[in-house]
């Protein structure tokens, strides 16, 4: 049948096919050119005045690093397009670390009468970056490899673009390697940058900082309260160093504000410093909680538990310190692999230590410890807080591979108060701290009550001891030193006089006709006379002289630093004082006299008995001479050879 077709028919078919093929090729080329032109189409910003414009894109995106990508004429039309309102990890580039570039062609058409001076506000980019305008570096945040520096928390950054109309905005980004609990959804822009006049950008930055502060005012207030609790606990511990519960309260309360200042306060600490120091601070908080539970759950009396806790504390603190060092070194390509593996190993190693508070609480409950309501509250909240912490700790590990989002849900706010999100972890930690402070307050107050009771008991015992000692050393009637003590005091003064080479004199007095007083007025009157004469003698002597009741109606007086001449004068003063004393017994006035013997101690006198015999002989002579007089003893005992 084909053979019957005319030859012109085949020529017509070939011509039509060629035309269709050419048309198809032209259409495909036109479509491709149109697509390429659409991809590379600039972002036109019309009538940009005193406000701001969000540079959400689309941005041309490409992993890797090439200095030629800064050139405005570079053709990036075949690059992938991403928006700037979320990280590249959420836009199909999970696990991407290292270098990547963003490019965006921008045409700025200012509003009439507006100066062509513009600035750029970058909310946050993970992790360090450089910004180029038309191939020129206009600013950077942190430092890029080979020695990178990036910041874990800081406010939005402002960069001056100057007078611009059209060009290419390029952002060179470096994302740090991922560690064991890092999410794989990070990298690049966290929020879209803004372009506008310098005044508008400054206003937008201030507004953003205000919103950030307002959304965290409860968080900052709680941490400020923690710092105040730590400061007061430390001061109280300095006053009472044996109350270790105050010391551990200080460690538990101060760790969280310190971590806040390092990680979440927009102070611009480098990541390696903030995270490297944050790991040991976390260890301090955890270890402090262990020892707080030991004290509050009355486990500190168990030596085995205390020893295990101390050993665990040393090991855990050392591992967290090492983990902090590895985090600080993870950026270095030479150490990245080792740091990531070591971080995973240390994370698994630290997990049993995170469970240790639960072990302490369960052990205390197993021992059937009798707790008050405050300690029960601490035990319950410690269990809840640690269970939630351990669960969150476990599910966050390796989430870059598992893709689990439950950890983010745990960290997400349960509710908000005036724009402040309250998460389950924040709520549990705050309640646990409040319970610990309440329990510590009760414990300190109870310790203070026991201490006060012991002090009162000690004072009562001391008072009773002093009273018994006073009765043992003093005469019950006159209140003067008794015979035993006054003789012992004489021996001590003689030793001191011989050692120091000082003078010493002794006076022995006897009330004249005292038996007649008892017989005439009764023994009650006699006792009254003894008390009054003892008072007269004490008042007449010098403050450092001693007087005691030697026996019956006799009184022995010791006069340090007093020679014979002065002692005789003192004896005469005493005699006159006794003679002039008027003693009232009801309606009766009594008057007595006394006789005095005076002796001066010599180096040859080696004991008190010798001196007393001499002064007693002088007293006997005074009585023989008519009483109411002062007689000097004759100290004729020879001096012994040394």
PDB file of C-alpha atoms in Angstrom, residues 296-422:
ATOM      1  CA  UNK A 296      17.447  16.338 104.012  1.00  0.00           C
ATOM      2  CA  UNK A 297      16.616  12.621 103.892  1.00  0.00           C
ATOM      3  CA  UNK A 298      18.907  11.995 106.921  1.00  0.00           C
ATOM      4  CA  UNK A 299      21.185   9.669 104.954  1.00  0.00           C
ATOM      5  CA  UNK A 300      24.373  11.528 105.942  1.00  0.00           C
ATOM      6  CA  UNK A 301      24.602   9.349 109.052  1.00  0.00           C
ATOM      7  CA  UNK A 302      25.181   6.316 106.827  1.00  0.00           C
ATOM      8  CA  UNK A 303      28.927   6.225 106.181  1.00  0.00           C
ATOM      9  CA  UNK A 304      28.688   3.785 103.271  1.00  0.00           C
ATOM     10  CA  UNK A 305      26.148   5.919 101.402  1.00  0.00           C
ATOM     11  CA  UNK A 306      28.222   9.055 102.042  1.00  0.00           C
ATOM     12  CA  UNK A 307      31.365   7.353 100.765  1.00  0.00           C
ATOM     13  CA  UNK A 308      29.627   6.140  97.588  1.00  0.00           C
ATOM     14  CA  UNK A 309      28.178   9.607  97.003  1.00  0.00           C
ATOM     15  CA  UNK A 310      31.578  11.250  97.338  1.00  0.00           C
ATOM     16  CA  UNK A 311      33.179   8.786  94.914  1.00  0.00           C
ATOM     17  CA  UNK A 312      30.379   9.273  92.382  1.00  0.00           C
ATOM     18  CA  UNK A 313      30.678  13.038  92.750  1.00  0.00           C
ATOM     19  CA  UNK A 314      34.387  13.008  91.916  1.00  0.00           C
ATOM     20  CA  UNK A 315      33.914  10.725  88.908  1.00  0.00           C
ATOM     21  CA  UNK A 316      30.899  12.614  87.579  1.00  0.00           C
ATOM     22  CA  UNK A 317      32.535  16.040  87.979  1.00  0.00           C
ATOM     23  CA  UNK A 318      35.661  14.802  86.164  1.00  0.00           C
ATOM     24  CA  UNK A 319      33.616  13.321  83.302  1.00  0.00           C
ATOM     25  CA  UNK A 320      31.599  16.528  82.873  1.00  0.00           C
ATOM     26  CA  UNK A 321      34.781  18.585  82.868  1.00  0.00           C
ATOM     27  CA  UNK A 322      36.216  16.324  80.168  1.00  0.00           C
ATOM     28  CA  UNK A 323      32.952  16.575  78.235  1.00  0.00           C
ATOM     29  CA  UNK A 324      33.198  20.363  78.373  1.00  0.00           C
ATOM     30  CA  UNK A 325      36.726  20.211  76.944  1.00  0.00           C
ATOM     31  CA  UNK A 326      35.570  17.920  74.127  1.00  0.00           C
ATOM     32  CA  UNK A 327      32.688  20.263  73.289  1.00  0.00           C
ATOM     33  CA  UNK A 328      35.161  23.122  73.080  1.00  0.00           C
ATOM     34  CA  UNK A 329      37.373  21.093  70.687  1.00  0.00           C
ATOM     35  CA  UNK A 330      34.597  19.679  68.488  1.00  0.00           C
ATOM     36  CA  UNK A 331      34.998  22.422  65.823  1.00  0.00           C
ATOM     37  CA  UNK A 332      38.522  21.366  64.892  1.00  0.00           C
ATOM     38  CA  UNK A 333      38.449  18.943  61.929  1.00  0.00           C
ATOM     39  CA  UNK A 334      41.387  17.119  63.481  1.00  0.00           C
ATOM     40  CA  UNK A 335      39.358  16.441  66.622  1.00  0.00           C
ATOM     41  CA  UNK A 336      35.764  16.470  65.362  1.00  0.00           C
ATOM     42  CA  UNK A 337      35.414  12.712  64.920  1.00  0.00           C
ATOM     43  CA  UNK A 338      37.088  11.926  68.237  1.00  0.00           C
ATOM     44  CA  UNK A 339      35.061  14.621  70.013  1.00  0.00           C
ATOM     45  CA  UNK A 340      31.766  13.296  68.634  1.00  0.00           C
ATOM     46  CA  UNK A 341      32.553   9.691  69.556  1.00  0.00           C
ATOM     47  CA  UNK A 342      33.859  10.694  72.986  1.00  0.00           C
ATOM     48  CA  UNK A 343      30.835  12.893  73.557  1.00  0.00           C
ATOM     49  CA  UNK A 344      28.533   9.969  72.854  1.00  0.00           C
ATOM     50  CA  UNK A 345      30.562   7.672  75.142  1.00  0.00           C
ATOM     51  CA  UNK A 346      30.632  10.202  77.981  1.00  0.00           C
ATOM     52  CA  UNK A 347      26.918  10.798  77.547  1.00  0.00           C
ATOM     53  CA  UNK A 348      26.220   7.106  78.013  1.00  0.00           C
ATOM     54  CA  UNK A 349      28.675   7.049  80.938  1.00  0.00           C
ATOM     55  CA  UNK A 350      26.912   9.985  82.641  1.00  0.00           C
ATOM     56  CA  UNK A 351      23.413   8.498  82.400  1.00  0.00           C
ATOM     57  CA  UNK A 352      23.707   6.336  85.575  1.00  0.00           C
ATOM     58  CA  UNK A 353      24.784   9.421  87.507  1.00  0.00           C
ATOM     59  CA  UNK A 354      21.629  11.212  86.371  1.00  0.00           C
ATOM     60  CA  UNK A 355      19.634   8.377  87.940  1.00  0.00           C
ATOM     61  CA  UNK A 356      21.555   8.497  91.238  1.00  0.00           C
ATOM     62  CA  UNK A 357      19.170  10.975  92.982  1.00  0.00           C
ATOM     63  CA  UNK A 358      16.355   8.503  92.372  1.00  0.00           C
ATOM     64  CA  UNK A 359      18.467   5.809  94.035  1.00  0.00           C
ATOM     65  CA  UNK A 360      18.976   7.995  97.109  1.00  0.00           C
ATOM     66  CA  UNK A 361      15.275   8.789  97.444  1.00  0.00           C
ATOM     67  CA  UNK A 362      14.235   5.158  96.966  1.00  0.00           C
ATOM     68  CA  UNK A 363      16.855   4.007  99.490  1.00  0.00           C
ATOM     69  CA  UNK A 364      15.590   6.534 102.048  1.00  0.00           C
ATOM     70  CA  UNK A 365      12.028   5.331 101.525  1.00  0.00           C
ATOM     71  CA  UNK A 366      13.171   1.714 101.784  1.00  0.00           C
ATOM     72  CA  UNK A 367      14.812   2.505 105.113  1.00  0.00           C
ATOM     73  CA  UNK A 368      11.430   3.848 106.291  1.00  0.00           C
ATOM     74  CA  UNK A 369      12.838   7.165 107.338  1.00  0.00           C
ATOM     75  CA  UNK A 370      10.459   9.350 109.303  1.00  0.00           C
ATOM     76  CA  UNK A 371      10.130  12.614 107.390  1.00  0.00           C
ATOM     77  CA  UNK A 372       8.184  15.765 108.032  1.00  0.00           C
ATOM     78  CA  UNK A 373       5.996  17.241 105.306  1.00  0.00           C
ATOM     79  CA  UNK A 374       8.822  19.404 103.898  1.00  0.00           C
ATOM     80  CA  UNK A 375      11.173  16.449 103.435  1.00  0.00           C
ATOM     81  CA  UNK A 376       8.418  14.333 101.906  1.00  0.00           C
ATOM     82  CA  UNK A 377       7.778  17.151  99.449  1.00  0.00           C
ATOM     83  CA  UNK A 378      11.468  17.248  98.500  1.00  0.00           C
ATOM     84  CA  UNK A 379      11.538  13.472  97.998  1.00  0.00           C
ATOM     85  CA  UNK A 380       8.442  13.454  95.764  1.00  0.00           C
ATOM     86  CA  UNK A 381       9.505  16.449  93.657  1.00  0.00           C
ATOM     87  CA  UNK A 382      13.053  15.097  93.335  1.00  0.00           C
ATOM     88  CA  UNK A 383      11.642  11.858  91.921  1.00  0.00           C
ATOM     89  CA  UNK A 384       9.418  13.685  89.434  1.00  0.00           C
ATOM     90  CA  UNK A 385      12.114  16.151  88.381  1.00  0.00           C
ATOM     91  CA  UNK A 386      14.786  13.513  87.903  1.00  0.00           C
ATOM     92  CA  UNK A 387      12.477  11.118  86.046  1.00  0.00           C
ATOM     93  CA  UNK A 388      11.538  13.859  83.611  1.00  0.00           C
ATOM     94  CA  UNK A 389      15.173  15.000  83.325  1.00  0.00           C
ATOM     95  CA  UNK A 390      16.438  11.490  82.627  1.00  0.00           C
ATOM     96  CA  UNK A 391      13.673  10.859  80.084  1.00  0.00           C
ATOM     97  CA  UNK A 392      14.448  14.107  78.282  1.00  0.00           C
ATOM     98  CA  UNK A 393      18.165  13.341  78.499  1.00  0.00           C
ATOM     99  CA  UNK A 394      17.662   9.934  76.878  1.00  0.00           C
ATOM    100  CA  UNK A 395      15.330  10.959  74.051  1.00  0.00           C
ATOM    101  CA  UNK A 396      17.571  13.878  73.072  1.00  0.00           C
ATOM    102  CA  UNK A 397      20.544  11.621  72.524  1.00  0.00           C
ATOM    103  CA  UNK A 398      21.004  10.805  68.864  1.00  0.00           C
ATOM    104  CA  UNK A 399      17.869  12.668  67.803  1.00  0.00           C
ATOM    105  CA  UNK A 400      19.747  13.748  64.685  1.00  0.00           C
ATOM    106  CA  UNK A 401      19.439  10.090  63.647  1.00  0.00           C
ATOM    107  CA  UNK A 402      16.173   9.063  65.296  1.00  0.00           C
ATOM    108  CA  UNK A 403      14.229  12.164  64.318  1.00  0.00           C
ATOM    109  CA  UNK A 404      12.322  12.065  67.619  1.00  0.00           C
ATOM    110  CA  UNK A 405      10.562  15.345  68.359  1.00  0.00           C
ATOM    111  CA  UNK A 406       9.307  14.392  71.808  1.00  0.00           C
ATOM    112  CA  UNK A 407      12.237  16.191  73.459  1.00  0.00           C
ATOM    113  CA  UNK A 408      11.179  19.440  71.798  1.00  0.00           C
ATOM    114  CA  UNK A 409       7.656  18.899  73.076  1.00  0.00           C
ATOM    115  CA  UNK A 410       8.987  18.456  76.603  1.00  0.00           C
ATOM    116  CA  UNK A 411      10.874  21.741  76.308  1.00  0.00           C
ATOM    117  CA  UNK A 412       7.927  23.549  74.731  1.00  0.00           C
ATOM    118  CA  UNK A 413       5.763  25.731  77.035  1.00  0.00           C
ATOM    119  CA  UNK A 414       2.773  24.185  78.773  1.00  0.00           C
ATOM    120  CA  UNK A 415       1.214  27.604  79.220  1.00  0.00           C
ATOM    121  CA  UNK A 416       2.154  31.273  79.123  1.00  0.00           C
ATOM    122  CA  UNK A 417       2.008  34.050  81.694  1.00  0.00           C
ATOM    123  CA  UNK A 418       2.127  37.511  80.142  1.00  0.00           C
ATOM    124  CA  UNK A 419       4.025  36.137  77.175  1.00  0.00           C
ATOM    125  CA  UNK A 420       6.385  34.046  79.296  1.00  0.00           C
ATOM    126  CA  UNK A 421       6.341  30.379  78.347  1.00  0.00           C
ATOM    127  CA  UNK A 422       6.388  27.937  81.272  1.00  0.00           C
TER     128      UNK A 422
END
